[in-house]
PDB file of C-alpha atoms in Angstrom:
ATOM      1  CA  GLU A   1     148.758  10.562 -55.797  1.00  0.00           C
ATOM      2  CA  THR A   2     151.193  13.293 -57.287  1.00  0.00           C
ATOM      3  CA  ILE A   3     154.212  12.019 -58.975  1.00  0.00           C
ATOM      4  CA  VAL A   4     156.912  14.471 -60.560  1.00  0.00           C
ATOM      5  CA  ASP A   5     159.108  13.242 -63.243  1.00  0.00           C
ATOM      6  CA  ILE A   6     162.284  15.094 -63.163  1.00  0.00           C
ATOM      7  CA  GLY A   7     163.907  15.358 -66.378  1.00  0.00           C
ATOM      8  CA  CYS A   8     160.738  14.040 -68.229  1.00  0.00           C
ATOM      9  CA  GLY A   9     162.160  14.423 -71.574  1.00  0.00           C
ATOM     10  CA  ASN A  10     160.091  13.288 -74.325  1.00  0.00           C
ATOM     11  CA  GLY A  11     157.523  11.995 -71.906  1.00  0.00           C
ATOM     12  CA  LEU A  12     157.774   8.279 -72.452  1.00  0.00           C
ATOM     13  CA  LEU A  13     157.741   7.622 -68.486  1.00  0.00           C
ATOM     14  CA  THR A  14     155.486  10.627 -67.768  1.00  0.00           C
ATOM     15  CA  GLN A  15     152.909   8.907 -69.996  1.00  0.00           C
ATOM     16  CA  GLU A  16     153.093   5.734 -68.138  1.00  0.00           C
ATOM     17  CA  LEU A  17     153.192   7.176 -64.608  1.00  0.00           C
ATOM     18  CA  ALA A  18     150.068   8.936 -65.759  1.00  0.00           C
ATOM     19  CA  ARG A  19     148.318   5.466 -66.613  1.00  0.00           C
ATOM     20  CA  ALA A  20     149.632   4.235 -63.220  1.00  0.00           C
ATOM     21  CA  VAL A  21     148.097   6.983 -61.101  1.00  0.00           C
ATOM     22  CA  GLY A  22     144.693   7.067 -62.808  1.00  0.00           C
ATOM     23  CA  PRO A  23     142.213   9.620 -63.315  1.00  0.00           C
ATOM     24  CA  ASP A  24     142.459  10.940 -59.489  1.00  0.00           C
ATOM     25  CA  GLY A  25     146.221  11.349 -59.674  1.00  0.00           C
ATOM     26  CA  ARG A  26     148.500  13.845 -61.029  1.00  0.00           C
ATOM     27  CA  VAL A  27     151.723  13.629 -63.056  1.00  0.00           C
ATOM     28  CA  ILE A  28     154.056  16.676 -63.375  1.00  0.00           C
ATOM     29  CA  GLY A  29     156.769  16.351 -66.029  1.00  0.00           C
ATOM     30  CA  VAL A  30     159.581  18.968 -65.489  1.00  0.00           C
ATOM     31  CA  ASP A  31     162.462  19.372 -68.211  1.00  0.00           C
ATOM     32  CA  PRO A  32     164.542  22.449 -69.088  1.00  0.00           C
ATOM     33  CA  SER A  33     164.428  21.584 -72.841  1.00  0.00           C
ATOM     34  CA  ASP A  34     161.675  23.381 -75.121  1.00  0.00           C
ATOM     35  CA  ALA A  35     162.098  20.596 -77.660  1.00  0.00           C
ATOM     36  CA  MET A  36     161.870  17.903 -74.965  1.00  0.00           C
ATOM     37  CA  ARG A  37     158.608  19.641 -73.614  1.00  0.00           C
ATOM     38  CA  ALA A  38     157.124  20.128 -76.688  1.00  0.00           C
ATOM     39  CA  SER A  39     157.524  16.203 -77.437  1.00  0.00           C
ATOM     40  CA  ALA A  40     156.249  15.275 -73.936  1.00  0.00           C
ATOM     41  CA  VAL A  41     153.116  17.527 -74.419  1.00  0.00           C
ATOM     42  CA  ALA A  42     152.476  15.859 -77.845  1.00  0.00           C
ATOM     43  CA  ARG A  43     152.979  12.309 -76.407  1.00  0.00           C
ATOM     44  CA  CYS A  44     150.824  13.044 -73.180  1.00  0.00           C
ATOM     45  CA  GLY A  45     148.213  15.183 -75.093  1.00  0.00           C
ATOM     46  CA  GLY A  46     144.756  14.119 -73.770  1.00  0.00           C
ATOM     47  CA  MET A  47     145.755  13.038 -70.547  1.00  0.00           C
ATOM     48  CA  ASP A  48     144.129  15.399 -68.114  1.00  0.00           C
ATOM     49  CA  VAL A  49     146.163  14.214 -65.257  1.00  0.00           C
ATOM     50  CA  VAL A  50     149.549  15.457 -66.955  1.00  0.00           C
ATOM     51  CA  GLU A  51     151.156  18.740 -66.738  1.00  0.00           C
ATOM     52  CA  ILE A  52     154.680  19.421 -68.515  1.00  0.00           C
ATOM     53  CA  ILE A  53     156.410  22.454 -67.066  1.00  0.00           C
ATOM     54  CA  GLU A  54     159.754  24.159 -67.314  1.00  0.00           C
ATOM     55  CA  GLY A  55     162.187  23.762 -64.861  1.00  0.00           C
ATOM     56  CA  THR A  56     165.691  21.863 -63.919  1.00  0.00           C
ATOM     57  CA  ALA A  57     166.741  19.373 -61.370  1.00  0.00           C
ATOM     58  CA  HIS A  58     168.359  22.180 -59.241  1.00  0.00           C
ATOM     59  CA  GLU A  59     165.020  24.410 -59.301  1.00  0.00           C
ATOM     60  CA  LEU A  60     161.749  22.531 -59.382  1.00  0.00           C
ATOM     61  CA  PRO A  61     158.922  25.240 -59.922  1.00  0.00           C
ATOM     62  CA  LEU A  62     156.929  23.355 -57.392  1.00  0.00           C
ATOM     63  CA  PRO A  63     156.018  24.239 -53.318  1.00  0.00           C
ATOM     64  CA  ASP A  64     157.776  22.375 -50.722  1.00  0.00           C
ATOM     65  CA  GLY A  65     155.811  18.746 -50.058  1.00  0.00           C
ATOM     66  CA  ALA A  66     153.983  19.013 -53.384  1.00  0.00           C
ATOM     67  CA  ALA A  67     154.439  15.371 -54.343  1.00  0.00           C
ATOM     68  CA  ASP A  68     154.089  11.909 -53.263  1.00  0.00           C
ATOM     69  CA  GLY A  69     156.648  10.551 -55.240  1.00  0.00           C
ATOM     70  CA  ALA A  70     159.513  11.870 -57.651  1.00  0.00           C
ATOM     71  CA  VAL A  71     161.209   9.865 -60.244  1.00  0.00           C
ATOM     72  CA  SER A  72     164.619  10.598 -61.986  1.00  0.00           C
ATOM     73  CA  ILE A  73     165.850   8.270 -64.791  1.00  0.00           C
ATOM     74  CA  GLN A  74     169.200   8.708 -66.178  1.00  0.00           C
ATOM     75  CA  VAL A  75     169.270  12.472 -65.234  1.00  0.00           C
ATOM     76  CA  MET A  76     171.919  12.978 -62.619  1.00  0.00           C
ATOM     77  CA  GLU A  77     174.612  12.140 -65.062  1.00  0.00           C
ATOM     78  CA  TYR A  78     173.690  15.734 -66.798  1.00  0.00           C
ATOM     79  CA  VAL A  79     173.586  17.390 -63.332  1.00  0.00           C
ATOM     80  CA  ALA A  80     176.784  19.377 -62.026  1.00  0.00           C
ATOM     81  CA  ASP A  81     175.590  19.412 -58.456  1.00  0.00           C
ATOM     82  CA  ILE A  82     173.974  16.115 -57.625  1.00  0.00           C
ATOM     83  CA  SER A  83     173.578  16.679 -53.917  1.00  0.00           C
ATOM     84  CA  GLY A  84     171.753  20.044 -54.707  1.00  0.00           C
ATOM     85  CA  ALA A  85     169.403  18.315 -57.078  1.00  0.00           C
ATOM     86  CA  LEU A  86     168.622  15.483 -54.615  1.00  0.00           C
ATOM     87  CA  ARG A  87     167.914  18.087 -51.913  1.00  0.00           C
ATOM     88  CA  GLU A  88     165.482  19.777 -54.488  1.00  0.00           C
ATOM     89  CA  ALA A  89     163.848  16.455 -55.057  1.00  0.00           C
ATOM     90  CA  PHE A  90     163.467  16.062 -51.126  1.00  0.00           C
ATOM     91  CA  ARG A  91     162.162  19.381 -50.992  1.00  0.00           C
ATOM     92  CA  VAL A  92     159.302  18.693 -53.108  1.00  0.00           C
ATOM     93  CA  LEU A  93     158.459  15.527 -51.404  1.00  0.00           C
ATOM     94  CA  ARG A  94     155.945  15.255 -48.638  1.00  0.00           C
ATOM     95  CA  PRO A  95     156.818  13.135 -45.673  1.00  0.00           C
ATOM     96  CA  GLY A  96     156.562   9.649 -46.656  1.00  0.00           C
ATOM     97  CA  GLY A  97     157.226  10.435 -50.311  1.00  0.00           C
ATOM     98  CA  ARG A  98     159.647   8.329 -52.389  1.00  0.00           C
ATOM     99  CA  LEU A  99     162.582   9.292 -54.886  1.00  0.00           C
ATOM    100  CA  VAL A 100     163.378   6.586 -57.389  1.00  0.00           C
ATOM    101  CA  MET A 101     166.453   6.905 -59.164  1.00  0.00           C
ATOM    102  CA  ILE A 102     168.021   4.969 -62.155  1.00  0.00           C
ATOM    103  CA  SER A 103     171.272   5.639 -63.021  1.00  0.00           C
ATOM    104  CA  PHE A 104     173.464   4.206 -65.681  1.00  0.00           C
ATOM    105  CA  HIS A 105     177.168   5.226 -64.933  1.00  0.00           C
ATOM    106  CA  SER A 106     179.126   4.346 -62.143  1.00  0.00           C
ATOM    107  CA  LEU A 107     180.457   7.810 -61.107  1.00  0.00           C
ATOM    108  CA  GLU A 108     176.942   9.154 -61.179  1.00  0.00           C
ATOM    109  CA  ASP A 109     175.716   6.149 -58.976  1.00  0.00           C
ATOM    110  CA  ARG A 110     178.516   6.573 -56.546  1.00  0.00           C
ATOM    111  CA  ARG A 111     177.753  10.109 -56.009  1.00  0.00           C
ATOM    112  CA  VAL A 112     173.981   9.380 -55.423  1.00  0.00           C
ATOM    113  CA  LYS A 113     174.928   6.428 -53.087  1.00  0.00           C
ATOM    114  CA  ARG A 114     177.074   8.645 -51.187  1.00  0.00           C
ATOM    115  CA  TRP A 115     174.602  11.517 -50.704  1.00  0.00           C
ATOM    116  CA  MET A 116     172.022   8.889 -49.773  1.00  0.00           C
ATOM    117  CA  ALA A 117     174.267   7.374 -47.087  1.00  0.00           C
ATOM    118  CA  ARG A 118     175.035  10.916 -45.519  1.00  0.00           C
ATOM    119  CA  GLN A 119     171.308  11.480 -45.493  1.00  0.00           C
ATOM    120  CA  THR A 120     170.528   8.120 -43.590  1.00  0.00           C
ATOM    121  CA  GLN A 121     173.148   8.118 -41.022  1.00  0.00           C
ATOM    122  CA  VAL A 122     172.107   8.755 -37.303  1.00  0.00           C
ATOM    123  CA  ASP A 123     172.423  12.458 -36.546  1.00  0.00           C
ATOM    124  CA  PRO A 124     175.314  12.839 -33.725  1.00  0.00           C
ATOM    125  CA  ALA A 125     173.456  15.616 -32.207  1.00  0.00           C
ATOM    126  CA  LEU A 126     170.427  13.205 -31.309  1.00  0.00           C
ATOM    127  CA  ALA A 127     172.268  10.125 -30.596  1.00  0.00           C
ATOM    128  CA  ARG A 128     172.295  10.450 -26.821  1.00  0.00           C
ATOM    129  CA  LEU A 129     168.590  11.563 -26.673  1.00  0.00           C
ATOM    130  CA  PRO A 130     165.972   9.043 -25.695  1.00  0.00           C
ATOM    131  CA  LEU A 131     164.273   8.854 -29.218  1.00  0.00           C
ATOM    132  CA  SER A 132     163.335   6.130 -31.663  1.00  0.00           C
ATOM    133  CA  GLU A 133     166.082   5.079 -34.130  1.00  0.00           C
ATOM    134  CA  ALA A 134     163.749   6.683 -36.786  1.00  0.00           C
ATOM    135  CA  GLN A 135     163.833  10.108 -35.033  1.00  0.00           C
ATOM    136  CA  ARG A 136     167.532   9.883 -34.551  1.00  0.00           C
ATOM    137  CA  ARG A 137     167.989   9.623 -38.415  1.00  0.00           C
ATOM    138  CA  MET A 138     168.438  12.474 -40.855  1.00  0.00           C
ATOM    139  CA  PRO A 139     165.478  13.097 -43.373  1.00  0.00           C
ATOM    140  CA  CYS A 140     165.409   9.840 -45.417  1.00  0.00           C
ATOM    141  CA  ARG A 141     165.804   6.053 -45.342  1.00  0.00           C
ATOM    142  CA  MET A 142     166.863   3.649 -48.033  1.00  0.00           C
ATOM    143  CA  VAL A 143     163.739   1.483 -49.085  1.00  0.00           C
ATOM    144  CA  GLY A 144     164.857  -2.158 -50.166  1.00  0.00           C
ATOM    145  CA  LYS A 145     168.147  -2.986 -51.641  1.00  0.00           C
ATOM    146  CA  LEU A 146     169.996  -1.699 -54.756  1.00  0.00           C
ATOM    147  CA  ILE A 147     168.361  -3.320 -57.891  1.00  0.00           C
ATOM    148  CA  ARG A 148     170.571  -4.413 -60.627  1.00  0.00           C
ATOM    149  CA  PRO A 149     169.725  -5.973 -63.922  1.00  0.00           C
ATOM    150  CA  SER A 150     169.455  -9.703 -64.241  1.00  0.00           C
ATOM    151  CA  ALA A 151     171.656 -11.636 -66.373  1.00  0.00           C
ATOM    152  CA  ALA A 152     168.917 -12.102 -68.819  1.00  0.00           C
ATOM    153  CA  GLU A 153     168.455  -8.504 -69.206  1.00  0.00           C
ATOM    154  CA  VAL A 154     172.044  -7.969 -69.449  1.00  0.00           C
ATOM    155  CA  ALA A 155     172.129 -10.327 -72.515  1.00  0.00           C
ATOM    156  CA  ARG A 156     169.473  -8.751 -74.275  1.00  0.00           C
ATOM    157  CA  ASN A 157     170.881  -5.367 -73.589  1.00  0.00           C
ATOM    158  CA  PRO A 158     174.646  -5.205 -72.721  1.00  0.00           C
ATOM    159  CA  ARG A 159     174.435  -1.545 -71.829  1.00  0.00           C
ATOM    160  CA  SER A 160     171.831  -2.068 -69.081  1.00  0.00           C
ATOM    161  CA  ARG A 161     174.865  -3.875 -67.090  1.00  0.00           C
ATOM    162  CA  SER A 162     175.560  -0.502 -65.554  1.00  0.00           C
ATOM    163  CA  ALA A 163     172.241   0.317 -64.468  1.00  0.00           C
ATOM    164  CA  ARG A 164     171.301   0.995 -60.742  1.00  0.00           C
ATOM    165  CA  LEU A 165     167.805   1.628 -59.334  1.00  0.00           C
ATOM    166  CA  ARG A 166     167.624   2.997 -55.880  1.00  0.00           C
ATOM    167  CA  ILE A 167     164.634   4.208 -53.873  1.00  0.00           C
ATOM    168  CA  VAL A 168     164.819   6.543 -50.741  1.00  0.00           C
ATOM    169  CA  GLU A 169     161.889   7.719 -48.683  1.00  0.00           C
ATOM    170  CA  LYS A 170     161.486  11.020 -47.025  1.00  0.00           C
ATOM    171  CA  MET A 171     161.065  10.884 -43.311  1.00  0.00           C
ATOM    172  CA  GLY A 172     158.698  13.037 -41.147  1.00  0.00           C
TER     173      GLY A 172
END
């Protein structure tokens, strides 16, 4: 399994993802900041399954379909063109791959939600053809429901109140 950590920062999540994929997996941390990449390399040193590379959410230096999954945690708030960044994340996913995103700002979440809704609508050009519902749909589907922090989590960390987790799967 290959996972891309978009905006990996100092590598905290990258390190945990490496533990999760195990010795046969691969985790690629992507970040535009030299300082953050250096910190991620230091944190993930000795983990053979981790590669830290320079790149942005708009220009991931990976081939099409290179990843089984991608994560973006609190990254879209720093991205001017959220739709472009989400398209880029989908470009590097293989069919069936999943993008997991957590956002902490309502404006960011509304933009992400709007993009995802547009991608999961029935394609009007295919609506009349004798195809399955999945074949009529655009390139992704929402997986599960929006996940919000529990009351206990908000009590422990009031800033988590605005957190939203969304998962989208790339179709065929």
